[in-house]
Amino acid sequence: MAFLLGFVVLVSGNILDSAMALSNGAGLIPPMGWSSWCTVGKCGADFCDENEVLQAADALNTSGMLSLGYNYIVLDDCWAAGTRDAVTGALLADRNRFPRGMAPLADDLHRRGIKFGLYTSAGNQTCSSGGRSFPIPGSEGHYQQDANTFAAWGIDYVKLDWCGDVKHLPIDGVAKGRKYYVSFSHAINATTPLRSMFFSGVAAYIFLLSDAPIYTNAWRSFSDHHDTWTGMSGTATAITAQQDLGTAGRPGAWPDMDVLTTGGQACATNSTAHCPGQTDVEYMTEFSLWVMNQSPLMIATDIRNMTSIMKKVLLNAELTAIHQDTRTPPAKHVGIWPCSGDPLACQMWARPMADGSIVVALLNTDSKAHKITLEYARIGVSGWGTTTNATVYDLYVVQLCISSLHTPSTSHDPPWGARTGGLTPRSGTRWARLKQTSSHTVRPCYV
């Protein structure tokens, strides 16, 4: 698991170059919000209805999530009817679940300051039926029509999956996949009525590679993320995929590490109880590395019934502010600390911030605990002298300590864990702010 350490240095930061991002005005900051995917029933059961959406909107507001920037509600594969309009061929909402349709619901959410997103597929069918016994039509052959429908309904976010007949394309599937995602990108940015909508292309990176930021506002750098640390769909694999294969984000174009599973999926249909698949430390790590990479933060578990770890993680104002700050690039993997037994298990990620801080994640991917020593020279930021006094603070517990730069800080990282914190010169702005607002005792760093 990873622990984030924040380090503050007085360096300058500039707005990122967005020339190679989709120029539709959407996604200038990475989106945050709630997804229906794992809320009612296990992930993939994906039941949703109007009542659930309005309750989720209330929860975003009353929990404090909305004020932190969680201002999207995105329905996954659960909202559409099993057939299109017999006359026009337009997509329809499932009237058993959404009796008023989507436009009035979008209006309700907009009045609350919440943006609304919907899911569809590039093929003739979607991936899941949302707990129903019949298939759901995809957008194949209707790209412009469906984009126009979404715009007319007031939709703000469209997620395009890769399911249905397109999953069985022949050997030229990569070329066709590129054509399909480019075609939908053109459609969503030429709607009648014209509307700026965030475009999330689930499989776009497979087909577009480095061109994904030109045609989408977000692309998956990994397969579906499940509520587990290990395995091909686990959190550790998602982090590794972003490290090795992911394209760095920028305003208007963000790598998507998939939904957050903080607190655990629902135990059963119509149950508000959570059944966690990861430990609290693993959920902290999941959130930390999503923040470091500025992946969209879409929480897919039930925010109407927030557990203690959900509150601790999702309501962390320091980390959400770091995530939403686009004045400097996302974090980079900056090195490995030689842990005993597994030379690749202990990793370091760093992101310089515009206010002079440096946020650092010390990540332990091993199944046993390790000590990771952060040698400040590895961060690669000029201006740090061997006699500089710095403040280190943990971004999850907001405790302060004093450290000298010539004395490395050591983090005691549990299995599959990450430490989050901060460093600043004693005269830095972050130290002054924390000194004024923190009631915690200044202590030695990780000793």
XYZ file of C-alpha atoms in Angstrom:
447
model
C 0.000 0.000 0.000
C 1.160 3.575 -0.452
C 1.630 6.383 2.004
C 1.694 9.921 0.640
C 4.160 12.451 1.903
C 3.807 16.080 0.859
C 6.924 18.185 0.551
C 6.783 21.942 0.122
C 9.438 23.879 -1.792
C 9.179 27.397 -3.203
C 9.174 26.736 -6.934
C 7.003 28.214 -9.659
C 4.246 26.410 -11.547
C 2.447 27.141 -14.815
C -0.807 26.077 -16.394
C -0.205 22.931 -18.425
C -0.135 23.075 -22.189
C -3.562 21.894 -23.344
C -2.837 22.034 -27.064
C -2.935 18.244 -27.280
C -6.225 17.902 -25.430
C -9.732 17.562 -26.830
C -10.807 21.160 -27.417
C -14.420 20.937 -26.265
C -14.075 23.007 -23.096
C -14.850 20.009 -20.848
C -12.677 18.477 -18.179
C -10.339 21.390 -17.547
C -9.976 19.887 -14.084
C -10.199 16.118 -13.496
C -13.810 15.191 -12.612
C -14.918 13.966 -9.210
C -18.246 12.426 -8.327
C -20.337 9.322 -7.782
C -20.942 6.332 -10.075
C -23.790 3.855 -9.709
C -21.649 0.805 -10.536
C -21.240 -0.824 -7.081
C -23.902 0.886 -4.980
C -26.970 -1.377 -5.088
C -25.752 -4.949 -5.290
C -22.274 -6.100 -6.178
C -20.267 -4.294 -8.853
C -21.857 -5.009 -12.215
C -25.352 -5.647 -10.860
C -25.604 -1.883 -11.288
C -29.214 -1.174 -10.405
C -30.181 2.493 -10.557
C -33.356 4.557 -10.519
C -34.436 8.162 -10.046
C -34.895 7.815 -6.306
C -31.340 6.517 -5.873
C -29.946 9.362 -7.981
C -31.730 12.032 -5.950
C -30.620 10.382 -2.700
C -27.032 10.323 -3.976
C -27.325 14.013 -4.833
C -28.516 14.716 -1.291
C -25.612 12.679 0.095
C -23.063 14.608 -1.972
C -24.379 17.799 -0.414
C -24.931 16.762 3.193
C -21.666 14.831 3.502
C -19.585 17.787 2.340
C -18.429 15.993 -0.806
C -20.019 18.530 -3.141
C -18.147 21.421 -1.530
C -14.877 19.515 -2.050
C -15.513 19.188 -5.802
C -17.449 15.927 -6.144
C -19.974 17.441 -8.540
C -20.737 14.630 -11.020
C -23.320 11.863 -10.888
C -22.647 9.278 -13.602
C -25.044 6.403 -14.259
C -23.413 3.307 -15.627
C -25.113 0.504 -17.564
C -28.443 0.723 -15.731
C -30.549 3.557 -17.100
C -31.580 2.846 -20.734
C -34.640 0.992 -21.971
C -34.310 -2.341 -23.762
C -35.486 -0.900 -27.093
C -35.125 2.351 -29.006
C -38.011 4.579 -30.022
C -39.913 2.680 -32.709
C -40.373 5.797 -34.858
C -37.250 7.927 -34.389
C -34.744 5.270 -33.344
C -33.673 7.415 -30.376
C -32.398 5.988 -27.104
C -35.010 5.894 -24.350
C -34.796 5.866 -20.571
C -36.171 2.834 -18.737
C -39.495 4.299 -17.586
C -39.812 1.761 -14.776
C -36.666 3.237 -13.270
C -36.892 6.817 -14.550
C -40.581 7.616 -15.053
C -39.955 11.303 -15.858
C -37.116 10.558 -18.285
C -33.640 12.023 -18.213
C -34.103 15.700 -19.072
C -36.135 16.596 -15.940
C -33.669 14.653 -13.781
C -30.750 16.497 -15.351
C -32.522 19.785 -14.604
C -32.976 18.757 -10.967
C -29.295 17.924 -10.600
C -28.166 21.112 -12.317
C -30.219 23.161 -9.865
C -28.244 21.479 -7.086
C -24.918 22.310 -8.734
C -24.360 18.719 -9.913
C -23.441 17.572 -13.415
C -25.048 14.481 -14.921
C -23.417 11.650 -16.869
C -24.679 8.624 -18.807
C -23.174 5.443 -20.211
C -23.412 3.825 -23.632
C -21.415 1.394 -25.767
C -19.676 1.648 -29.121
C -21.248 -1.662 -30.204
C -24.797 -2.833 -30.778
C -25.292 -3.733 -27.108
C -23.962 -2.554 -23.766
C -21.868 -4.659 -21.390
C -24.417 -5.257 -18.634
C -28.176 -5.178 -18.395
C -28.196 -3.497 -15.014
C -29.867 -6.483 -13.376
C -32.508 -6.884 -16.095
C -33.211 -9.981 -18.167
C -32.895 -8.302 -21.589
C -29.995 -6.674 -23.477
C -29.612 -2.902 -23.705
C -28.986 -1.257 -27.097
C -25.594 0.334 -27.689
C -24.869 3.320 -29.906
C -23.508 1.567 -32.996
C -25.084 3.086 -36.112
C -26.517 5.959 -34.019
C -23.452 7.902 -32.881
C -24.632 11.348 -33.975
C -28.240 10.676 -33.036
C -27.305 9.513 -29.531
C -24.903 12.399 -29.006
C -27.691 14.791 -30.016
C -30.073 13.044 -27.611
C -27.617 13.395 -24.730
C -27.141 17.086 -25.546
C -30.894 17.679 -25.709
C -31.326 16.043 -22.300
C -28.682 18.326 -20.778
C -26.110 15.596 -20.162
C -22.623 16.726 -19.117
C -20.588 13.498 -19.262
C -20.745 10.524 -21.648
C -18.949 7.233 -21.013
C -18.444 5.080 -24.141
C -17.688 1.421 -23.431
C -16.541 -1.310 -25.839
C -19.189 -4.064 -25.784
C -21.595 -5.867 -28.070
C -20.611 -7.050 -31.538
C -17.508 -4.844 -31.587
C -15.851 -7.217 -29.112
C -15.740 -9.816 -31.867
C -14.112 -7.759 -34.590
C -11.655 -9.603 -36.856
C -7.935 -8.937 -37.100
C -8.498 -5.369 -38.289
C -10.242 -4.623 -34.988
C -7.648 -2.071 -33.857
C -8.195 0.037 -36.973
C -11.958 -0.239 -36.585
C -11.736 0.568 -32.886
C -9.818 3.723 -33.693
C -12.392 4.658 -36.327
C -15.297 4.117 -33.911
C -13.812 6.200 -31.093
C -12.806 9.004 -33.442
C -16.292 8.960 -34.990
C -17.998 9.208 -31.622
C -15.613 11.995 -30.610
C -16.604 13.966 -33.700
C -20.285 13.288 -32.982
C -20.190 14.379 -29.357
C -18.468 17.617 -30.313
C -20.870 18.490 -33.135
C -24.226 18.053 -31.456
C -27.542 19.702 -32.161
C -28.085 21.460 -29.841
C -24.404 22.228 -29.384
C -23.306 21.250 -25.889
C -19.941 20.713 -24.217
C -19.900 17.174 -22.790
C -17.030 15.360 -21.084
C -16.152 12.303 -23.206
C -14.792 9.260 -21.381
C -13.559 6.573 -23.772
C -13.225 3.301 -21.865
C -11.169 1.409 -24.467
C -9.895 4.492 -26.291
C -6.266 4.058 -25.228
C -6.134 0.554 -26.733
C -6.988 1.951 -30.154
C -5.735 5.544 -30.022
C -2.640 5.223 -27.810
C -0.950 8.630 -27.598
C -3.772 10.177 -29.654
C -6.294 9.439 -26.887
C -6.016 12.994 -25.449
C -6.875 14.458 -28.861
C -10.204 12.637 -29.109
C -11.300 11.991 -25.514
C -11.351 13.848 -22.215
C -10.479 10.649 -20.351
C -9.278 7.197 -21.323
C -8.784 4.073 -19.306
C -5.153 3.162 -18.688
C -6.214 -0.197 -17.276
C -9.001 -2.790 -17.416
C -11.967 -2.709 -15.032
C -10.876 -2.004 -11.453
C -12.351 -4.344 -8.850
C -12.487 -4.070 -5.070
C -9.343 -6.112 -4.429
C -5.671 -5.349 -3.979
C -4.298 -8.331 -5.903
C -5.015 -9.875 -9.315
C -5.287 -8.487 -12.826
C -8.170 -6.193 -11.812
C -6.725 -5.194 -8.466
C -5.534 -1.837 -7.173
C -1.842 -2.792 -7.330
C -2.161 -3.698 -11.024
C -3.987 -0.445 -11.785
C -1.141 1.536 -10.220
C 1.495 -0.454 -12.120
C -0.392 -0.027 -15.408
C -0.508 3.729 -14.975
C 3.182 3.786 -14.039
C 4.307 1.682 -17.015
C 1.764 2.418 -19.742
C -0.233 5.465 -18.757
C -0.156 8.828 -20.511
C 0.126 11.809 -18.165
C -2.929 13.987 -17.839
C -3.424 17.653 -18.612
C -6.414 20.031 -18.563
C -9.074 18.545 -20.811
C -7.433 15.106 -20.973
C -7.007 12.716 -18.023
C -5.904 9.083 -17.597
C -8.739 7.137 -15.969
C -7.719 4.420 -13.503
C -11.435 3.485 -13.260
C -13.856 3.851 -10.353
C -12.879 4.035 -6.697
C -14.204 1.228 -4.516
C -13.670 2.955 -1.162
C -15.549 1.234 1.653
C -16.632 -1.753 -0.409
C -19.440 -2.682 -2.774
C -22.952 -3.423 -1.559
C -23.296 -6.820 0.087
C -26.522 -7.653 -1.745
C -29.249 -6.072 -3.846
C -31.360 -3.607 -1.862
C -28.796 -3.646 0.951
C -27.106 -0.488 2.224
C -24.375 -2.472 3.966
C -20.838 -2.458 2.579
C -18.775 -5.611 2.010
C -15.167 -4.359 1.763
C -12.772 -6.220 -0.495
C -9.728 -4.280 0.734
C -8.325 -3.107 4.037
C -8.538 0.486 5.215
C -4.855 0.951 4.394
C -5.446 -0.341 0.872
C -8.363 2.056 0.383
C -6.111 4.916 1.513
C -3.501 3.786 -1.007
C -6.057 3.481 -3.795
C -7.231 7.046 -3.238
C -3.701 8.420 -2.816
C -2.381 7.084 -6.120
C -5.541 8.079 -8.022
C -4.996 11.598 -6.624
C -1.300 11.603 -7.499
C -2.057 10.685 -11.122
C -5.067 13.034 -11.302
C -7.317 10.233 -12.458
C -11.038 11.043 -12.328
C -12.284 10.298 -8.801
C -15.584 8.480 -9.307
C -16.644 6.733 -6.123
C -18.775 3.715 -7.043
C -19.894 2.637 -3.574
C -22.892 3.769 -1.544
C -22.259 7.319 -0.348
C -25.680 7.378 1.319
C -24.206 5.119 4.010
C -20.636 6.284 4.466
C -18.363 4.191 6.676
C -15.549 5.659 8.751
C -12.900 4.859 6.133
C -15.036 6.446 3.411
C -15.235 9.660 5.434
C -11.519 9.594 6.247
C -10.514 9.094 2.621
C -13.137 10.817 0.489
C -13.506 13.912 2.685
C -9.772 14.620 2.858
C -9.730 18.292 1.853
C -5.940 18.421 1.427
C -5.840 15.509 -1.025
C -8.874 16.624 -3.031
C -7.351 20.107 -3.366
C -4.126 18.542 -4.669
C -6.146 16.487 -7.151
C -8.021 19.527 -8.467
C -4.925 21.739 -8.830
C -3.931 21.723 -12.527
C -1.112 24.276 -12.377
C 1.549 21.560 -12.454
C 1.665 18.116 -14.127
C 0.508 14.942 -12.363
C 2.947 12.896 -10.312
C 5.733 10.802 -11.753
C 7.284 7.579 -10.551
C 10.690 8.834 -9.387
C 12.458 5.764 -8.072
C 12.635 2.589 -6.045
C 13.964 2.107 -2.527
C 15.812 -1.258 -2.183
C 13.567 -3.101 0.259
C 14.791 -6.405 1.613
C 13.353 -9.461 -0.100
C 11.734 -7.687 -3.044
C 13.881 -5.047 -4.775
C 10.928 -3.583 -6.712
C 8.326 -3.444 -3.936
C 9.145 -0.051 -2.425
C 8.407 2.818 -4.796
C 8.439 6.588 -4.737
C 6.105 8.954 -6.581
C 6.462 12.744 -6.505
C 4.563 15.774 -7.738
C 5.825 19.367 -7.340
C 2.994 21.815 -6.640
C 2.662 25.418 -7.756
C 2.791 26.735 -4.179
C 6.265 25.248 -3.714
C 5.159 22.013 -2.077
C 6.084 18.545 -3.258
C 3.619 15.746 -2.673
C 5.321 12.375 -2.352
C 3.847 8.870 -2.196
C 5.972 6.124 -0.673
C 4.390 2.914 -1.903
C 4.960 -0.568 -0.519
C 3.483 -3.214 -2.842
C 4.861 -6.153 -0.860
C 2.790 -8.401 1.411
C 4.998 -7.567 4.404
C 5.950 -4.286 6.043
C 9.025 -2.311 4.973
C 10.833 0.853 5.977
C 11.247 3.245 3.030
C 13.818 5.992 3.395
C 13.177 9.084 1.329
C 16.419 10.703 0.252
C 15.343 14.197 -0.702
C 17.814 14.458 -3.589
C 15.819 11.754 -5.399
C 12.881 14.109 -5.806
C 14.883 16.122 -8.332
C 13.909 19.656 -7.274
C 16.564 22.337 -7.101
C 16.967 24.606 -4.100
C 17.071 21.994 -1.371
C 20.300 22.440 0.600
C 21.849 19.955 2.971
C 21.171 22.245 5.931
C 17.619 23.276 5.041
C 15.087 22.694 7.813
C 11.787 21.376 6.496
C 8.360 20.506 7.791
C 6.955 17.061 7.045
C 3.286 16.281 7.497
C 1.095 13.275 6.860
C -1.822 14.172 4.615
C -4.123 11.671 6.304
C -3.544 12.629 9.937
C -2.393 16.272 9.450
C 0.433 16.037 11.944
C 3.501 18.245 11.713
C 7.136 17.457 12.334
C 10.541 19.046 11.765
C 13.209 17.440 9.580
C 16.605 18.509 8.308
C 17.133 17.768 4.629
C 20.518 16.151 5.194
C 18.727 13.627 7.441
C 16.422 11.480 5.294
C 12.894 10.772 6.526
C 11.942 7.145 6.963
C 8.377 5.933 6.514
C 7.248 2.711 8.181
C 4.939 1.337 5.497
C 2.602 -1.573 6.218
C 1.960 -4.324 3.677
C 0.345 -2.904 0.530
C 0.448 0.595 1.971
C 1.366 4.187 1.215
C 2.243 7.190 3.384
C 0.880 10.637 2.560
C 2.459 13.774 3.945
C 4.166 17.091 3.333
C 7.484 18.886 3.574
C 8.109 22.610 3.484
C 10.976 24.933 4.401
C 10.253 26.550 7.765
C 9.680 29.885 6.038
C 7.442 28.436 3.309
C 3.823 29.408 2.831
C 2.496 25.910 3.554
C 4.290 25.821 6.912
C 2.886 29.199 7.861
C -0.635 28.123 6.951
C -0.430 24.817 8.774
C 1.238 26.431 11.770
C -1.738 28.748 12.067
C -4.489 26.186 11.495
C -3.173 22.928 12.963
C -3.734 22.061 16.608
C -1.444 19.026 16.448
C 1.876 18.841 18.249
C 5.040 19.291 16.187
C 6.988 16.034 16.461
C 10.053 14.293 14.960
C 9.522 12.808 11.501
C 8.595 9.118 11.446
C 10.680 8.059 14.405
